[in-house]
Tab-separated table of C-alpha atoms in Angstrom:
chain	number	residue	atom	x	y	z
W	1	MET	CA	-8.263	37.077	-18.386
W	2	MET	CA	-9.137	34.188	-16.078
W	3	THR	CA	-9.068	34.874	-12.341
W	4	TYR	CA	-8.469	32.297	-9.622
W	5	ASP	CA	-10.402	32.104	-6.376
W	6	PHE	CA	-9.074	29.463	-3.998
W	7	ALA	CA	-11.558	30.589	-1.354
W	8	VAL	CA	-14.226	28.625	-3.216
W	9	VAL	CA	-12.577	25.420	-1.971
W	10	LEU	CA	-13.387	26.370	1.631
W	11	LYS	CA	-17.073	25.895	0.898
W	12	PHE	CA	-16.412	22.216	0.276
W	13	GLN	CA	-13.885	21.533	3.017
W	14	HIS	CA	-16.222	19.102	4.805
W	15	ALA	CA	-16.668	17.017	1.656
W	16	LEU	CA	-12.907	17.026	1.045
W	17	LEU	CA	-12.236	15.914	4.623
W	18	LEU	CA	-14.690	13.040	4.222
W	19	GLY	CA	-12.940	12.045	1.014
W	20	LEU	CA	-9.557	12.261	2.741
W	21	TRP	CA	-10.815	10.078	5.590
W	22	MET	CA	-11.989	7.469	3.079
W	23	THR	CA	-8.569	7.546	1.392
W	24	ILE	CA	-6.729	7.138	4.702
W	25	LYS	CA	-9.078	4.374	5.864
W	26	LEU	CA	-8.685	2.491	2.589
W	27	THR	CA	-4.909	2.861	2.743
W	28	LEU	CA	-4.688	1.581	6.327
W	29	ILE	CA	-6.895	-1.445	5.606
W	30	CYS	CA	-4.846	-2.376	2.554
W	31	VAL	CA	-1.548	-1.818	4.389
W	32	VAL	CA	-2.514	-4.279	7.125
W	33	ILE	CA	-3.833	-6.917	4.721
W	34	GLY	CA	-1.062	-6.352	2.184
W	35	CYS	CA	1.778	-6.569	4.712
W	36	ALA	CA	0.388	-9.791	6.196
W	37	LEU	CA	-0.012	-11.235	2.707
W	38	GLY	CA	3.423	-10.006	1.678
W	39	PHE	CA	5.128	-11.726	4.608
W	40	VAL	CA	3.391	-15.044	3.862
W	41	VAL	CA	4.328	-14.761	0.183
W	42	ALA	CA	7.929	-13.937	1.127
W	43	LEU	CA	8.077	-17.106	3.230
W	44	ALA	CA	6.647	-19.046	0.282
W	45	ARG	CA	9.255	-17.617	-2.087
W	46	THR	CA	12.052	-18.689	0.252
W	47	SER	CA	10.510	-22.130	0.786
W	48	LYS	CA	12.195	-25.334	-0.370
W	49	ASN	CA	8.897	-26.426	-1.919
W	50	PRO	CA	9.095	-25.707	-5.687
W	51	LEU	CA	5.297	-25.446	-6.008
W	52	LEU	CA	5.085	-22.749	-3.333
W	53	ARG	CA	8.001	-20.876	-4.880
W	54	GLY	CA	6.468	-21.083	-8.337
W	55	VAL	CA	2.956	-19.949	-7.396
W	56	SER	CA	4.199	-17.111	-5.203
W	57	SER	CA	6.642	-15.943	-7.881
W	58	VAL	CA	3.900	-15.832	-10.520
W	59	TYR	CA	1.694	-13.820	-8.169
W	60	VAL	CA	4.424	-11.307	-7.375
W	61	GLU	CA	5.577	-10.843	-10.967
W	62	PHE	CA	2.009	-10.458	-12.239
W	63	PHE	CA	0.930	-7.801	-9.753
W	64	ARG	CA	4.229	-5.935	-9.987
W	65	GLY	CA	4.295	-6.148	-13.777
W	66	THR	CA	0.769	-4.948	-14.607
W	67	PRO	CA	-0.812	-1.498	-14.029
W	68	VAL	CA	-2.753	-1.182	-10.801
W	69	LEU	CA	-5.596	0.490	-12.703
W	70	ILE	CA	-6.005	-2.581	-14.936
W	71	GLN	CA	-6.011	-4.828	-11.860
W	72	LEU	CA	-8.683	-2.644	-10.255
W	73	PHE	CA	-10.860	-2.632	-13.375
W	74	TRP	CA	-10.526	-6.397	-13.790
W	75	ILE	CA	-11.559	-7.053	-10.191
W	76	PHE	CA	-14.420	-4.547	-10.339
W	77	PHE	CA	-15.843	-5.509	-13.750
W	78	CYS	CA	-14.669	-9.066	-14.497
W	79	LEU	CA	-14.412	-10.856	-11.156
W	80	PRO	CA	-18.152	-10.452	-10.369
W	81	LEU	CA	-18.991	-12.056	-13.735
W	82	LEU	CA	-16.754	-15.038	-12.977
W	83	LEU	CA	-17.958	-15.480	-9.384
W	84	GLY	CA	-21.565	-14.532	-9.970
W	85	VAL	CA	-21.567	-12.104	-7.043
W	86	GLU	CA	-21.774	-8.348	-6.646
W	87	LEU	CA	-18.658	-6.525	-5.484
W	88	SER	CA	-18.903	-2.974	-4.188
W	89	ASN	CA	-16.339	-0.399	-5.246
W	90	LEU	CA	-14.937	-0.469	-1.694
W	91	THR	CA	-14.515	-4.247	-1.748
W	92	SER	CA	-12.956	-4.114	-5.211
W	93	GLY	CA	-10.587	-1.365	-4.126
W	94	VAL	CA	-9.519	-3.240	-1.002
W	95	ILE	CA	-8.901	-6.448	-2.961
W	96	ALA	CA	-6.948	-4.751	-5.752
W	97	LEU	CA	-4.769	-2.542	-3.552
W	98	SER	CA	-4.170	-5.293	-0.978
W	99	LEU	CA	-2.978	-7.695	-3.682
W	100	TYR	CA	-0.721	-4.979	-5.086
W	101	MET	CA	0.613	-4.136	-1.614
W	102	GLY	CA	1.193	-7.817	-0.928
W	103	ALA	CA	3.250	-8.169	-4.095
W	104	ILE	CA	5.536	-5.197	-3.461
W	105	THR	CA	5.987	-5.875	0.254
W	106	SER	CA	6.790	-9.544	-0.364
W	107	GLU	CA	9.987	-8.465	-2.113
W	108	THR	CA	10.798	-6.190	0.803
W	109	PHE	CA	10.287	-9.006	3.304
W	110	ARG	CA	12.168	-11.496	1.136
W	111	SER	CA	15.244	-9.266	1.159
W	112	SER	CA	15.019	-8.732	4.912
W	113	LEU	CA	14.549	-12.472	5.542
W	114	LYS	CA	17.762	-13.164	3.667
W	115	SER	CA	19.583	-10.764	5.973
W	116	VAL	CA	18.645	-12.781	9.079
W	117	GLY	CA	21.707	-14.837	9.951
W	118	ARG	CA	21.581	-18.564	9.340
W	119	GLU	CA	23.085	-19.154	12.770
W	120	GLN	CA	19.943	-17.767	14.390
W	121	LEU	CA	17.773	-20.271	12.542
W	122	ASP	CA	20.135	-23.055	13.568
W	123	ALA	CA	19.896	-21.871	17.185
W	124	CYS	CA	16.094	-22.008	17.005
W	125	VAL	CA	16.260	-25.592	15.773
W	126	ALA	CA	18.758	-26.483	18.500
W	127	LEU	CA	16.432	-25.032	21.125
W	128	GLY	CA	13.565	-27.101	19.768
W	129	LEU	CA	11.375	-24.126	18.863
W	130	SER	CA	8.341	-24.910	16.732
W	131	PRO	CA	8.165	-23.441	13.196
W	132	TRP	CA	5.397	-21.051	14.346
W	133	THR	CA	7.396	-19.798	17.355
W	134	ARG	CA	10.540	-19.544	15.239
W	135	THR	CA	8.730	-17.486	12.613
W	136	THR	CA	6.739	-15.150	14.886
W	137	SER	CA	9.229	-14.649	17.722
W	138	VAL	CA	12.605	-14.709	15.987
W	139	ILE	CA	12.343	-14.201	12.241
W	140	LEU	CA	9.376	-11.799	11.970
W	141	PRO	CA	10.604	-9.129	14.446
W	142	GLN	CA	14.018	-8.935	12.765
W	143	ALA	CA	12.540	-8.976	9.273
W	144	VAL	CA	10.141	-6.140	10.114
W	145	LEU	CA	12.949	-4.092	11.677
W	146	ARG	CA	15.154	-4.434	8.615
W	147	ALA	CA	12.264	-3.872	6.218
W	148	ALA	CA	10.727	-0.879	8.040
W	149	PRO	CA	12.132	1.931	5.829
W	150	THR	CA	11.139	0.222	2.590
W	151	LEU	CA	7.757	-0.752	4.026
W	152	LEU	CA	7.118	2.890	4.860
W	153	SER	CA	7.999	3.798	1.267
W	154	ASN	CA	5.518	1.170	0.119
W	155	VAL	CA	2.850	2.747	2.319
W	156	VAL	CA	3.471	6.126	0.682
W	157	SER	CA	3.213	4.527	-2.769
W	158	LEU	CA	-0.040	2.832	-1.810
W	159	PHE	CA	-1.452	6.095	-0.444
W	160	LYS	CA	-0.824	7.757	-3.799
W	161	GLU	CA	-2.034	4.771	-5.839
W	162	SER	CA	-5.286	4.781	-3.844
W	163	ALA	CA	-6.428	7.739	-5.953
W	164	LEU	CA	-7.139	5.208	-8.710
W	165	VAL	CA	-10.225	3.918	-6.886
W	166	SER	CA	-11.995	7.105	-7.955
W	167	ALA	CA	-12.171	5.494	-11.415
W	168	VAL	CA	-14.706	2.954	-10.096
W	169	GLY	CA	-16.799	5.553	-8.299
W	170	MET	CA	-15.427	5.236	-4.793
W	171	ALA	CA	-15.833	8.489	-2.849
W	172	ASP	CA	-12.193	9.003	-1.933
W	173	LEU	CA	-10.367	12.324	-1.930
W	174	MET	CA	-9.721	12.273	-5.679
W	175	PHE	CA	-13.325	11.384	-6.539
W	176	VAL	CA	-14.697	14.154	-4.320
W	177	GLY	CA	-12.218	16.622	-5.790
W	178	GLN	CA	-13.231	15.725	-9.345
W	179	ASN	CA	-16.924	16.170	-8.539
W	180	ILE	CA	-16.343	19.548	-6.889
W	181	SER	CA	-14.198	20.595	-9.826
W	182	ASN	CA	-16.908	19.656	-12.319
W	183	ASN	CA	-19.702	21.320	-10.359
W	184	THR	CA	-17.874	24.586	-9.721
W	185	ALA	CA	-15.991	24.795	-13.025
W	186	ARG	CA	-12.904	25.575	-10.930
W	187	PRO	CA	-10.511	22.719	-11.795
W	188	VAL	CA	-7.332	24.723	-11.174
W	189	GLU	CA	-8.248	25.704	-7.632
W	190	VAL	CA	-9.866	22.437	-6.554
W	191	LEU	CA	-7.400	19.970	-8.077
W	192	THR	CA	-4.455	22.056	-6.896
W	193	VAL	CA	-5.757	21.866	-3.328
W	194	VAL	CA	-6.345	18.105	-3.685
W	195	ALA	CA	-2.775	17.654	-4.922
W	196	LEU	CA	-1.465	19.703	-1.998
W	197	ILE	CA	-3.413	17.531	0.461
W	198	TYR	CA	-1.787	14.403	-0.947
W	199	PHE	CA	1.613	16.121	-0.802
W	200	VAL	CA	1.211	17.374	2.781
W	201	ILE	CA	0.537	13.815	3.945
W	202	ALA	CA	3.028	11.974	1.730
W	203	PHE	CA	6.042	14.302	2.032
W	204	PRO	CA	6.608	13.932	5.813
W	205	LEU	CA	6.375	10.160	5.401
W	206	THR	CA	9.040	10.175	2.689
W	207	ARG	CA	11.312	12.230	4.947
W	208	ALA	CA	10.615	9.821	7.798
W	209	VAL	CA	11.921	6.981	5.626
W	210	THR	CA	15.394	8.525	5.559
W	211	VAL	CA	15.444	9.186	9.308
W	212	LEU	CA	14.175	5.697	10.110
W	213	GLU	CA	16.681	4.079	7.795
W	214	GLN	CA	19.582	5.915	9.428
W	215	ARG	CA	18.455	4.906	12.922
W	216	ILE	CA	17.991	1.266	11.964
W	217	LEU	CA	21.421	1.137	10.325
W	218	LYS	CA	22.984	2.538	13.510
W	219	ARG	CA	21.113	0.003	15.638
W	220	LEU	CA	22.106	-2.936	13.469
W	221	ALA	CA	25.709	-1.746	13.485
W	222	VAL	CA	25.890	-1.903	17.300
């Protein structure tokens, strides 16, 4: 009869913490880049220029409609062959997850942009505000406020999807957990602890989405 010893995981807690830090760092980098990209793409999709709308729509549909793992593999294995340059697993992971984050957040921003009243845009024009000032000082703050709950959900999704970078050898939490599991022959204990670490971080964020959404709805209703 097989026995389980979860105490063995304590011997590798430092390695797991380093892997967790890499996962969090990767997630934060991709969130910042992806949200900035997503907002620009959302503006392009609401533009009157058909070329901008077409290109941005193709980008969004492609990255939302294909598996993130395939995107990661293509960027890691194929893109260097096309560009003739070396890409590290970190660079490949950042590119792949940022493009994915940009695609999913663009839809979030596009919905929130539509909720900004047309009269506010007309007021900006009447006041003679430049397009940059109008976008950064009037449209962006309201769009972010309305999109905040969904953006937080996107962050949670990205945090979980980041485990895929272990497939290209990046030393994130999942990669470290797999190595410890293989070396100790204790997959049940190690992978269970890894799963619990992901859960402990992701679950409070998912609960925060509900609380944040309720507060924003109350604020917008005032």
